Short mmCIF file of N, CA and C in Angstrom, two decimals:
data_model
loop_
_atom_site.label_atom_id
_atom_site.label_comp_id
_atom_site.label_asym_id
_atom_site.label_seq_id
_atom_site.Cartn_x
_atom_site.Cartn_y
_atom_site.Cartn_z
N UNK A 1 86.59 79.38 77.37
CA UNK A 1 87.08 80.38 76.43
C UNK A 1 88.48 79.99 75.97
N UNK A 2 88.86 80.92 74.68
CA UNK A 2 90.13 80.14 74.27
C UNK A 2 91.80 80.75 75.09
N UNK A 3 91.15 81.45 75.95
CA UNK A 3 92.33 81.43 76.36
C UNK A 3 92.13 81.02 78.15
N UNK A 4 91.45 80.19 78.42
CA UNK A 4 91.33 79.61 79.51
C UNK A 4 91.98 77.69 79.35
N UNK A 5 92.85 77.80 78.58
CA UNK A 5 92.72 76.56 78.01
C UNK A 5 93.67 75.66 79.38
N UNK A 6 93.00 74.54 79.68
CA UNK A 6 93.55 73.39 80.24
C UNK A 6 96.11 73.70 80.28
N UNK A 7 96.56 73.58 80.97
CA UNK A 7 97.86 73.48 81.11
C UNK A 7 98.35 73.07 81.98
N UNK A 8 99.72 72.25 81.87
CA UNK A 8 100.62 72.53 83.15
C UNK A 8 101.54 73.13 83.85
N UNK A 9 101.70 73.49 84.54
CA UNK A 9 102.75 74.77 85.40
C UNK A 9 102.71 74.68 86.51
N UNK A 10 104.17 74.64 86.94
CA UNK A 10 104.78 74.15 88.06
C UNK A 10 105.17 75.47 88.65
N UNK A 11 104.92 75.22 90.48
CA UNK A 11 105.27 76.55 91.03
C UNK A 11 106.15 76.23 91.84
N UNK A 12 106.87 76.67 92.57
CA UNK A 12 107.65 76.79 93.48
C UNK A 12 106.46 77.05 95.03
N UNK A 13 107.41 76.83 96.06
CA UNK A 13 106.74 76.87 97.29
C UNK A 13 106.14 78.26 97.47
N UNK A 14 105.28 78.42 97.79
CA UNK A 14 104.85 79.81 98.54
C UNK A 14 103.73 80.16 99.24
N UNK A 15 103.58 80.66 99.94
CA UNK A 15 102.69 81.32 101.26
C UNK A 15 101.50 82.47 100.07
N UNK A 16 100.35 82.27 100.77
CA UNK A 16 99.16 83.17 100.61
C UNK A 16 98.39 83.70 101.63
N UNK A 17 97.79 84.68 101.05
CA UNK A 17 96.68 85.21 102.67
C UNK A 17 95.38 84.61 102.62
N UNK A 18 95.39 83.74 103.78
CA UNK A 18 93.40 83.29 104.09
C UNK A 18 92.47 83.72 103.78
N UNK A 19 92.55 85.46 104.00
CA UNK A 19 91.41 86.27 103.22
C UNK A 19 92.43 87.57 101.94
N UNK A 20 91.51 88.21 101.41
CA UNK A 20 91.68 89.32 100.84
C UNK A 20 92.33 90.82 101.65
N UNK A 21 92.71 91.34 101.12
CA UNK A 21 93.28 92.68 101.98
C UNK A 21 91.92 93.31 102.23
N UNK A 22 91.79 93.80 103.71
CA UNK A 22 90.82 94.41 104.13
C UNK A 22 90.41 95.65 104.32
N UNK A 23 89.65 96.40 104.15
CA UNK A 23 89.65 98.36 104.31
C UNK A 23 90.36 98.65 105.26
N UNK A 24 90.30 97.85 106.79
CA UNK A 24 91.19 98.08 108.08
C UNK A 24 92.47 97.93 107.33
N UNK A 25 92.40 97.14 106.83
CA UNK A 25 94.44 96.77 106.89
C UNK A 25 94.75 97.62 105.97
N UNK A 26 93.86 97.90 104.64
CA UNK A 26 94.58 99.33 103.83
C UNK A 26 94.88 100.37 104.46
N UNK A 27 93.68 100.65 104.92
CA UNK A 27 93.34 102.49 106.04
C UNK A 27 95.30 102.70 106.37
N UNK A 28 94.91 101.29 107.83
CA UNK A 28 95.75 101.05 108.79
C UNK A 28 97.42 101.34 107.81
N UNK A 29 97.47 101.15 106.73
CA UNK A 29 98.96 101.30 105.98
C UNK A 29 98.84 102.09 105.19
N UNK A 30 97.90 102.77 104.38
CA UNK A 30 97.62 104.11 103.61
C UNK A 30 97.28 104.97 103.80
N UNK A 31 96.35 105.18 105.46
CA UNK A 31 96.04 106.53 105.76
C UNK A 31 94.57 106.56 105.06
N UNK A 32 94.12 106.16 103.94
CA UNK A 32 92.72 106.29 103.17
C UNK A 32 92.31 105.44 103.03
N UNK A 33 90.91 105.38 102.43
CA UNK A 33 90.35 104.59 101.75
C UNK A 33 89.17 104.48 100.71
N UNK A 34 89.65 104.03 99.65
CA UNK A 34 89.16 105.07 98.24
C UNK A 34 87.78 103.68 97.90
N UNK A 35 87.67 102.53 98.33
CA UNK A 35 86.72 101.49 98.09
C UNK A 35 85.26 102.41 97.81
N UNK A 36 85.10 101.90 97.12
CA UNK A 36 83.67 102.24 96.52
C UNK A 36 82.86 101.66 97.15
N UNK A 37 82.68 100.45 98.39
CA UNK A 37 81.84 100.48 99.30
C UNK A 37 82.39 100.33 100.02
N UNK A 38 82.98 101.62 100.64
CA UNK A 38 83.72 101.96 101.96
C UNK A 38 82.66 101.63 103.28
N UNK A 39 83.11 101.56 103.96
CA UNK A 39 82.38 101.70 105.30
C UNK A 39 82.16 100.20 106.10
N UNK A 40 83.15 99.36 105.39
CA UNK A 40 83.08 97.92 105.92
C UNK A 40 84.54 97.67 106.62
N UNK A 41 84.70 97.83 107.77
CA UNK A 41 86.53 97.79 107.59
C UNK A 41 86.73 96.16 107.40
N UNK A 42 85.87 95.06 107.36
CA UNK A 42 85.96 94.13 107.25
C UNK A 42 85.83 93.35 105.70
N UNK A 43 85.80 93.87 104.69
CA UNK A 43 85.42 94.00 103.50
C UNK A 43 86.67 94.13 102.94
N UNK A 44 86.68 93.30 101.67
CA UNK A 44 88.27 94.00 100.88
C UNK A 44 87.80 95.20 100.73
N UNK A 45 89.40 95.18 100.67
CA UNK A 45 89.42 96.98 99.57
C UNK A 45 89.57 96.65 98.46
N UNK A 46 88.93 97.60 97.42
CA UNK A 46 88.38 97.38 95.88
C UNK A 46 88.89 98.71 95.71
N UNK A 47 88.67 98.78 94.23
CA UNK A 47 88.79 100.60 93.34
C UNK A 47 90.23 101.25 93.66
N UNK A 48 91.50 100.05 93.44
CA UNK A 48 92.48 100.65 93.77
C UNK A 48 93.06 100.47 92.53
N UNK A 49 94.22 101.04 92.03
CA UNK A 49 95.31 101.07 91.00
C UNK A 49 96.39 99.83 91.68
N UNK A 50 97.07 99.78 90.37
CA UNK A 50 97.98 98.93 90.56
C UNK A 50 99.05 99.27 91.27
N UNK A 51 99.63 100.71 90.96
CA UNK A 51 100.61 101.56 91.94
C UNK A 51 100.36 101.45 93.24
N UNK A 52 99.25 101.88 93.80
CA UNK A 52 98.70 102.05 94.78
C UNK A 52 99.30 100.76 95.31
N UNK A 53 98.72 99.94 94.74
CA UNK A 53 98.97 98.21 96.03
C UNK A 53 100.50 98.03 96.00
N UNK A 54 101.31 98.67 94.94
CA UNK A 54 102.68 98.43 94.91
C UNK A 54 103.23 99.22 96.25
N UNK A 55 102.51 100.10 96.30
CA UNK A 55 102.81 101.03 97.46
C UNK A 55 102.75 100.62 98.68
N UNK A 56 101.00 99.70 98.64
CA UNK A 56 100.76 99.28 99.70
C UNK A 56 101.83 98.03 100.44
N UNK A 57 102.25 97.29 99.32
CA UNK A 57 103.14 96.44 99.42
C UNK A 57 104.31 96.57 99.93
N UNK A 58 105.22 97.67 99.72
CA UNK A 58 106.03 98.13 99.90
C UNK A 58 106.31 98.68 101.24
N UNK A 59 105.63 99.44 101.77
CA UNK A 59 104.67 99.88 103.11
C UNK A 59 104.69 98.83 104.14
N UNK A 60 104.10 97.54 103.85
CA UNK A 60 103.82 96.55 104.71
C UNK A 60 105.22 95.42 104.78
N UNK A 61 105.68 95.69 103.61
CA UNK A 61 107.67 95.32 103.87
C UNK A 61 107.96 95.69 104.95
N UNK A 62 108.01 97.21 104.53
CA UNK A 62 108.57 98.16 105.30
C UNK A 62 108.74 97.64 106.97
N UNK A 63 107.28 97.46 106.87
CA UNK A 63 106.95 97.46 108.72
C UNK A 63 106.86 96.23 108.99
N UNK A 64 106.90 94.89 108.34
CA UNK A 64 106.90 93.92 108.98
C UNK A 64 108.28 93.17 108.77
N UNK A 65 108.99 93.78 107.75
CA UNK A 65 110.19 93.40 107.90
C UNK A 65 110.19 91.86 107.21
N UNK A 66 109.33 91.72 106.04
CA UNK A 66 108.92 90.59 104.93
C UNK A 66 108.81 91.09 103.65
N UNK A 67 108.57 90.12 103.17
CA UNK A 67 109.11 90.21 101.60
C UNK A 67 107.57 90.03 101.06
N UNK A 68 106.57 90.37 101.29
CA UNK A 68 105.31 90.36 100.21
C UNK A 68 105.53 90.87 98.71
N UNK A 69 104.38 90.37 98.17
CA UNK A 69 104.02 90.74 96.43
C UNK A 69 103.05 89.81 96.70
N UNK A 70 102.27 90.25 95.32
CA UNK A 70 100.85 89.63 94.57
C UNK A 70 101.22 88.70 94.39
N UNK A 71 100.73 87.12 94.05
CA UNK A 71 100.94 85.78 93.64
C UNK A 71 101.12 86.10 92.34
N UNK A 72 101.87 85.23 91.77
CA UNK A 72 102.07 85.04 90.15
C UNK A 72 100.31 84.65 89.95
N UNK A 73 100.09 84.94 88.21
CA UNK A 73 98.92 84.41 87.52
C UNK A 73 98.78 82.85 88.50
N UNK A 74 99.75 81.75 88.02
CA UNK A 74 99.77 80.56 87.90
C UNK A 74 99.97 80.40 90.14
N UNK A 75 100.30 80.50 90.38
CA UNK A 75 100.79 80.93 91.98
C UNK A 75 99.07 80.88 92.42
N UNK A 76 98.27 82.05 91.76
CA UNK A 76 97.31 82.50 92.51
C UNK A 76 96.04 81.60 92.03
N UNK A 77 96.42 80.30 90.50
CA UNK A 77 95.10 79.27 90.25
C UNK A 77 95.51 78.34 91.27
N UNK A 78 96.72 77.90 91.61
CA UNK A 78 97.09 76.78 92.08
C UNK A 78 96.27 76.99 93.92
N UNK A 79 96.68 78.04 94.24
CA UNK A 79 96.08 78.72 95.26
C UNK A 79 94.42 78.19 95.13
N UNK A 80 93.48 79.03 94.92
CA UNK A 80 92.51 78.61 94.11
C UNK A 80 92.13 77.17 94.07
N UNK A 81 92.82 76.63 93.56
CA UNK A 81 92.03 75.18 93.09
C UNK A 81 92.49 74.25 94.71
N UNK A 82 93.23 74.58 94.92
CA UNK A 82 93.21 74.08 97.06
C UNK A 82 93.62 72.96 96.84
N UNK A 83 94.32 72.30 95.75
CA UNK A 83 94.82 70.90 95.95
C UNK A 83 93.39 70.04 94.86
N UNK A 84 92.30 70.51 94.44
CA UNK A 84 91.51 69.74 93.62
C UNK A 84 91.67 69.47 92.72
N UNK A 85 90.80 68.90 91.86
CA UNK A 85 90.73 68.69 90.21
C UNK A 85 88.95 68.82 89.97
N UNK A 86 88.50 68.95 89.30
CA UNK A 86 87.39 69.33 88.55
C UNK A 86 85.81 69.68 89.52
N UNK A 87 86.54 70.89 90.07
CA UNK A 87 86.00 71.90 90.57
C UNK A 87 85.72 73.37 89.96
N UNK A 88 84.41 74.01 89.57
CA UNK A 88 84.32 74.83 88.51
C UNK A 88 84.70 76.54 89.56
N UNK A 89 84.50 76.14 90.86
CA UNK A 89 84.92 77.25 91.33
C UNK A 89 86.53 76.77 92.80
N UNK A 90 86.61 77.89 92.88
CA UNK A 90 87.45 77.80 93.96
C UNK A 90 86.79 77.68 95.70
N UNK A 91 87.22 76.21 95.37
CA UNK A 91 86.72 74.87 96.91
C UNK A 91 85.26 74.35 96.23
N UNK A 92 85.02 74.07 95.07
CA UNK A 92 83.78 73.00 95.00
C UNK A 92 82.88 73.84 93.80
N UNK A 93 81.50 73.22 93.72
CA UNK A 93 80.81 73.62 92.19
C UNK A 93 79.43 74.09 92.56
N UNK A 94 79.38 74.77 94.15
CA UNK A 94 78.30 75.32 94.27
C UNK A 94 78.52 77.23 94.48
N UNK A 95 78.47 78.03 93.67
CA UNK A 95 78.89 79.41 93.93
C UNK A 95 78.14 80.11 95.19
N UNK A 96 77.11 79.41 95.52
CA UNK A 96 76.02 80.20 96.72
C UNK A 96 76.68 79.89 98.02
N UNK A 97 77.53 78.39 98.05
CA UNK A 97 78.09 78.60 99.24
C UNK A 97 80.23 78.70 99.32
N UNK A 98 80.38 79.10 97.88
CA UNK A 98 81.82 79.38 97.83
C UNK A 98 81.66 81.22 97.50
N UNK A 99 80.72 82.03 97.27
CA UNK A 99 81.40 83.34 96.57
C UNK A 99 80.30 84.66 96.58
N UNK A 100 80.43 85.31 96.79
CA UNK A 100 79.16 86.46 96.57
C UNK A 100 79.46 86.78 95.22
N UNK A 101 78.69 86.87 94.51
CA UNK A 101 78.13 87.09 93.15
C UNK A 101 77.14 87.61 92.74
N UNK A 102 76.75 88.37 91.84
CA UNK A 102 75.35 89.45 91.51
C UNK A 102 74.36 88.51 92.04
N UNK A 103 74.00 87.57 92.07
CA UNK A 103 72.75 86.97 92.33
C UNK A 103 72.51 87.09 93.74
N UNK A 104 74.04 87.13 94.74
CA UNK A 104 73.57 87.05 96.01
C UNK A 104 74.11 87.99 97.12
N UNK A 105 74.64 89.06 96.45
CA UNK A 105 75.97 90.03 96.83
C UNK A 105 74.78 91.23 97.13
N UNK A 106 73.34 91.18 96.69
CA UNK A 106 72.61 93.18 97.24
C UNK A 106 73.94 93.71 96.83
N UNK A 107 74.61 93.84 95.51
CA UNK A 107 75.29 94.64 94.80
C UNK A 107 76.42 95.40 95.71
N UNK A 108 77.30 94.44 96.36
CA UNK A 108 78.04 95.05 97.27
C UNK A 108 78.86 94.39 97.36
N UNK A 109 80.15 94.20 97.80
CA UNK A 109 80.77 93.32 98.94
C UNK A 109 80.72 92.97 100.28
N UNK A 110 81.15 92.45 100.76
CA UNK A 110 81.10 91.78 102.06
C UNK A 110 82.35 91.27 102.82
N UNK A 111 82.06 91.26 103.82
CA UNK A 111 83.08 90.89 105.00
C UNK A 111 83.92 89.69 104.64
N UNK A 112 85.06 89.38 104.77
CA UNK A 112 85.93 88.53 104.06
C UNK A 112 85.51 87.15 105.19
N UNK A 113 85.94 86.12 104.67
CA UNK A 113 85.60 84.71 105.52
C UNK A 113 84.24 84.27 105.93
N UNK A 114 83.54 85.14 105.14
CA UNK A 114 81.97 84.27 105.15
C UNK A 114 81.55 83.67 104.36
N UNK A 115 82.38 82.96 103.27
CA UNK A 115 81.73 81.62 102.73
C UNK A 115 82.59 80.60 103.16
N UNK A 116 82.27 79.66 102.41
CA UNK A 116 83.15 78.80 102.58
C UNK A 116 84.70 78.56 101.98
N UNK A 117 85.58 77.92 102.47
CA UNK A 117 87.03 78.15 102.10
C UNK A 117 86.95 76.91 101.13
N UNK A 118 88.23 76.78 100.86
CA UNK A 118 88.78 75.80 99.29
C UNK A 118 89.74 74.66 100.31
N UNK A 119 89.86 73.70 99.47
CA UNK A 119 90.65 72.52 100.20
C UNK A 119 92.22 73.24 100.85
N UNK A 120 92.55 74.20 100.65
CA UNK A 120 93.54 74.95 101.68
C UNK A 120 93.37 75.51 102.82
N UNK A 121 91.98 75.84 103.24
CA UNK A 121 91.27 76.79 103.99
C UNK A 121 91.58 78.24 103.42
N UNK A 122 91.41 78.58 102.18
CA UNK A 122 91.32 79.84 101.49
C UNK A 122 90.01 80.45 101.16
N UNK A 123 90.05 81.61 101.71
CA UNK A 123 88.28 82.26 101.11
C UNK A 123 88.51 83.41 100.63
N UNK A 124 87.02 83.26 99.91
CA UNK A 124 86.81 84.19 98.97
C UNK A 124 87.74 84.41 97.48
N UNK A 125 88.31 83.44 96.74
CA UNK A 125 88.85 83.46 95.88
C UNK A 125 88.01 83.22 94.87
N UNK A 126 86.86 83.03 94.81
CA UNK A 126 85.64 83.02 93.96
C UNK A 126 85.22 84.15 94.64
N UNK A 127 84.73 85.20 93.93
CA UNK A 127 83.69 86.07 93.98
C UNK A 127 84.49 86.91 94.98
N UNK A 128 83.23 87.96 95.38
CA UNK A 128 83.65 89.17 96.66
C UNK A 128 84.25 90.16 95.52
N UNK A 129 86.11 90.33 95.29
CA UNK A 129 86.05 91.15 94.08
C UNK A 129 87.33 90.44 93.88
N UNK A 130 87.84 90.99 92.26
CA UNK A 130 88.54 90.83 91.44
C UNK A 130 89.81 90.77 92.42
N UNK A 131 90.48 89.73 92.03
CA UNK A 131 92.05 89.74 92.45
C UNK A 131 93.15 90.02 91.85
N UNK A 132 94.13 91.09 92.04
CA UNK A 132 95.24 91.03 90.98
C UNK A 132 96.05 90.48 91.02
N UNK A 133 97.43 89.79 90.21
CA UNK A 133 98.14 89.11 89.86
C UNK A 133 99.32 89.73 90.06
N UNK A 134 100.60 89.69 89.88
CA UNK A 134 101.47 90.30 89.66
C UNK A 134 102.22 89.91 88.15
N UNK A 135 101.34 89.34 87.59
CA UNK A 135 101.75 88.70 86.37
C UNK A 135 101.15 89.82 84.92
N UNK A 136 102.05 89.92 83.91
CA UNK A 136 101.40 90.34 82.96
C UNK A 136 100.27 89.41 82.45
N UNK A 137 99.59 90.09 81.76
CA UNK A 137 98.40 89.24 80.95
C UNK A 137 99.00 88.65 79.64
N UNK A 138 98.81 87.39 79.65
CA UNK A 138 99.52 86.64 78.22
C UNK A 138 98.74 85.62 77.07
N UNK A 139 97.58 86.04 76.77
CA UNK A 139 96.32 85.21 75.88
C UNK A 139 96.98 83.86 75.68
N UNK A 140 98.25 83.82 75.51
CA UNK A 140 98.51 82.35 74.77
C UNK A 140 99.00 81.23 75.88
N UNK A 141 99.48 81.96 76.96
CA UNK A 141 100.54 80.99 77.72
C UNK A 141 101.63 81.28 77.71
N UNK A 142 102.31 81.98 77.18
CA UNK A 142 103.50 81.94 76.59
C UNK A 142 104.76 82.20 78.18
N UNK A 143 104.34 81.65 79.33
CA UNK A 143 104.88 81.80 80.35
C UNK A 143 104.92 83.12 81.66
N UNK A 144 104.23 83.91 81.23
CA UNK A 144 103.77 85.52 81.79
C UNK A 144 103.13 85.09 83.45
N UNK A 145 102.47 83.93 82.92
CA UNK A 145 101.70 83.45 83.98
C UNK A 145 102.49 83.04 84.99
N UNK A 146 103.75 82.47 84.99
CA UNK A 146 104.67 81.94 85.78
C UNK A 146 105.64 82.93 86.31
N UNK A 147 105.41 84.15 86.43
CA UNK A 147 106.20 85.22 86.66
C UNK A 147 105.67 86.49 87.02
N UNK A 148 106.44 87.29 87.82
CA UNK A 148 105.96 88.53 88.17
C UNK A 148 106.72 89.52 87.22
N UNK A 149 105.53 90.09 86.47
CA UNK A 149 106.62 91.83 85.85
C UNK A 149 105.34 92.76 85.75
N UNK A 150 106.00 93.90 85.49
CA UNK A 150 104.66 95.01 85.16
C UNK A 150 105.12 95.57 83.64
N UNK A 151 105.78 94.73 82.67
CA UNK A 151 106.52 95.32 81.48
C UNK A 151 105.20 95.30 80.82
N UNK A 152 103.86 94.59 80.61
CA UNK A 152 103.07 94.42 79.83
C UNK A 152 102.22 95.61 79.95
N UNK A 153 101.30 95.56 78.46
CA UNK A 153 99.99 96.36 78.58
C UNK A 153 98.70 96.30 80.15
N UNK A 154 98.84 94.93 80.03
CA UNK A 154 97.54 94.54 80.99
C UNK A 154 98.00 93.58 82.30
N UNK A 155 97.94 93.77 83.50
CA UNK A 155 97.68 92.68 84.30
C UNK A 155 96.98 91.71 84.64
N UNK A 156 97.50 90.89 84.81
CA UNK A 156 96.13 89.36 85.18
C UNK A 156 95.65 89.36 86.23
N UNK A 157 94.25 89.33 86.56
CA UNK A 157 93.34 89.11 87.29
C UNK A 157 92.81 88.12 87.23
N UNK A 158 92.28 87.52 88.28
CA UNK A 158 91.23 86.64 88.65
C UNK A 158 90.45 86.64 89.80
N UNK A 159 89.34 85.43 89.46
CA UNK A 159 88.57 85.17 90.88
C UNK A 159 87.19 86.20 90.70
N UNK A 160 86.78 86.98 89.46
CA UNK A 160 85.21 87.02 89.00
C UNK A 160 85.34 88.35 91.02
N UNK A 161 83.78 88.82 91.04
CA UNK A 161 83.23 89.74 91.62
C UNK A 161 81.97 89.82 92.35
N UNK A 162 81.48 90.33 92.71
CA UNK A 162 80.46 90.40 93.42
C UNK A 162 79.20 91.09 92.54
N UNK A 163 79.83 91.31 91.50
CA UNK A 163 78.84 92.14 90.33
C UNK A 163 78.96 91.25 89.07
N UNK A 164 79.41 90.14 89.01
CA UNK A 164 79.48 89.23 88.15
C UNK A 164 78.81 87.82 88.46
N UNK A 165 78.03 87.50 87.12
CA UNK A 165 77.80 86.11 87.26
C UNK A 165 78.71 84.53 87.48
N UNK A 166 78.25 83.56 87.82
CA UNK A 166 79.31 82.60 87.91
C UNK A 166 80.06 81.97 87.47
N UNK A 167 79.60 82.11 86.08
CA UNK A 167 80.53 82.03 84.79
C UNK A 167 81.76 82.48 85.17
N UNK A 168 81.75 83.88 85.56
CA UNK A 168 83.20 84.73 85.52
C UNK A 168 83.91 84.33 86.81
N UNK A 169 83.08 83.58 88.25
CA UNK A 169 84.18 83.18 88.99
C UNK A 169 84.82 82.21 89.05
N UNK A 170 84.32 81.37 87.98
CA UNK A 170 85.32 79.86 87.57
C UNK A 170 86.60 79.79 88.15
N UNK A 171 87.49 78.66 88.65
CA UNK A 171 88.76 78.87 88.56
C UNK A 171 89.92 79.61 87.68
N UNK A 172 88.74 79.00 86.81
CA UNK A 172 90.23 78.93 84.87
C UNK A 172 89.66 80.47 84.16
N UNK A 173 88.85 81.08 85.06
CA UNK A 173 88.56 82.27 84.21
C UNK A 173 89.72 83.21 84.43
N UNK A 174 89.73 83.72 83.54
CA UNK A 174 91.04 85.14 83.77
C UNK A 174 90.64 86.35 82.85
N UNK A 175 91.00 87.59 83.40
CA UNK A 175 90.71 88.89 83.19
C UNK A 175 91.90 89.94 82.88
N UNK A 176 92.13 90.83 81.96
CA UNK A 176 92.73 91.33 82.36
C UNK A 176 92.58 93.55 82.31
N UNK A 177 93.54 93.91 83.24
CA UNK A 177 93.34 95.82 83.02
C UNK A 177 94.31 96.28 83.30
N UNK A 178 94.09 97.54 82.54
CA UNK A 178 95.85 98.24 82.30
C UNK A 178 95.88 98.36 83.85
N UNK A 179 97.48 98.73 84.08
CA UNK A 179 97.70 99.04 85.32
C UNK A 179 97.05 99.92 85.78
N UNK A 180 96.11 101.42 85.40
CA UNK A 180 95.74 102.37 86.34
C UNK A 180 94.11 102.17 86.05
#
């Protein structure tokens, strides 16, 4: 698509999580849990707002006495692509054993670290569910991707769903939704 287009962008050093945030680890720092297929504490948590995770973020400062946030757009492909080159998903070009996706998901999510990881040992960055960014959404490039703000209409997402085909969990695919 035309705004998936081929670029280069340079990141600075930074740390990511092995899996996705989990219903336990939300509960465990929010008290609730609003996931639309609740009942997995091993499962991301999904069906949240953007506030919400700012909260959650903030929360888990709080108590661990670290500096978390969402990966930049560009932060969270580099992540993703695990050190490869022409890999259509994140860790290799087979989606059945990198990602749950409508074809193999029984319309749900699932427990984080049961496929296979990416040349970082990262999972689930294909498929399972949508990841947010801390980056505005920017169609052209115009650098949004290389930065964290919430000044924009839309945030960037990636990494496709468990209700999506494999098209949408490509590396280079990107998404974006208003903050709430």
């Amino acid at each position: 698509d035309d705004d998936q287009r081929q670029h280069r962008v340079c990141v600075d050093a930074f740390e990511i999580g092995k899996y996705e945030v989990t219903q336990a680890q939300w509960q465990a720092l929010m008290g609730a849990n609003r996931s639309k297929n609740a009942g997995c504490d091993d499962c991301p948590v999904e069906a949240v707002f953007w506030d919400e995770v700012q909260d959650y973020i903030t929360k888990l400062n709080m108590r661990t006495g670290q500096r978390y946030r969402l990966p930049t757009e560009a932060e969270w492909e580099y992540a993703c692509r695990g050190g490869k080159e022409n890999e259509h998903y994140c860790g290799g070009n087979d989606p059945d054993r990198l990602a749950w996706y409508v074809a193999n998901s029984g319309k749900k999510t699932h427990p984080v670290g049961q496929k296979q990881a990416n040349g970082f040992g990262l999972h689930d960055m294909s498929g399972n569910v949508w990841e947010l960014t801390c980056s505005d959404y920017d169609r052209n490039y115009g650098g949004a991707e290389q930065r964290c703000s919430s000044e924009g209409a839309y945030q960037a997402n990636r990494g496709g769903s468990w209700d999506f085909s494999p098209r949408y969990l490509r590396s280079a695919v990107r998404d974006h939704y208003p903050p709430g």
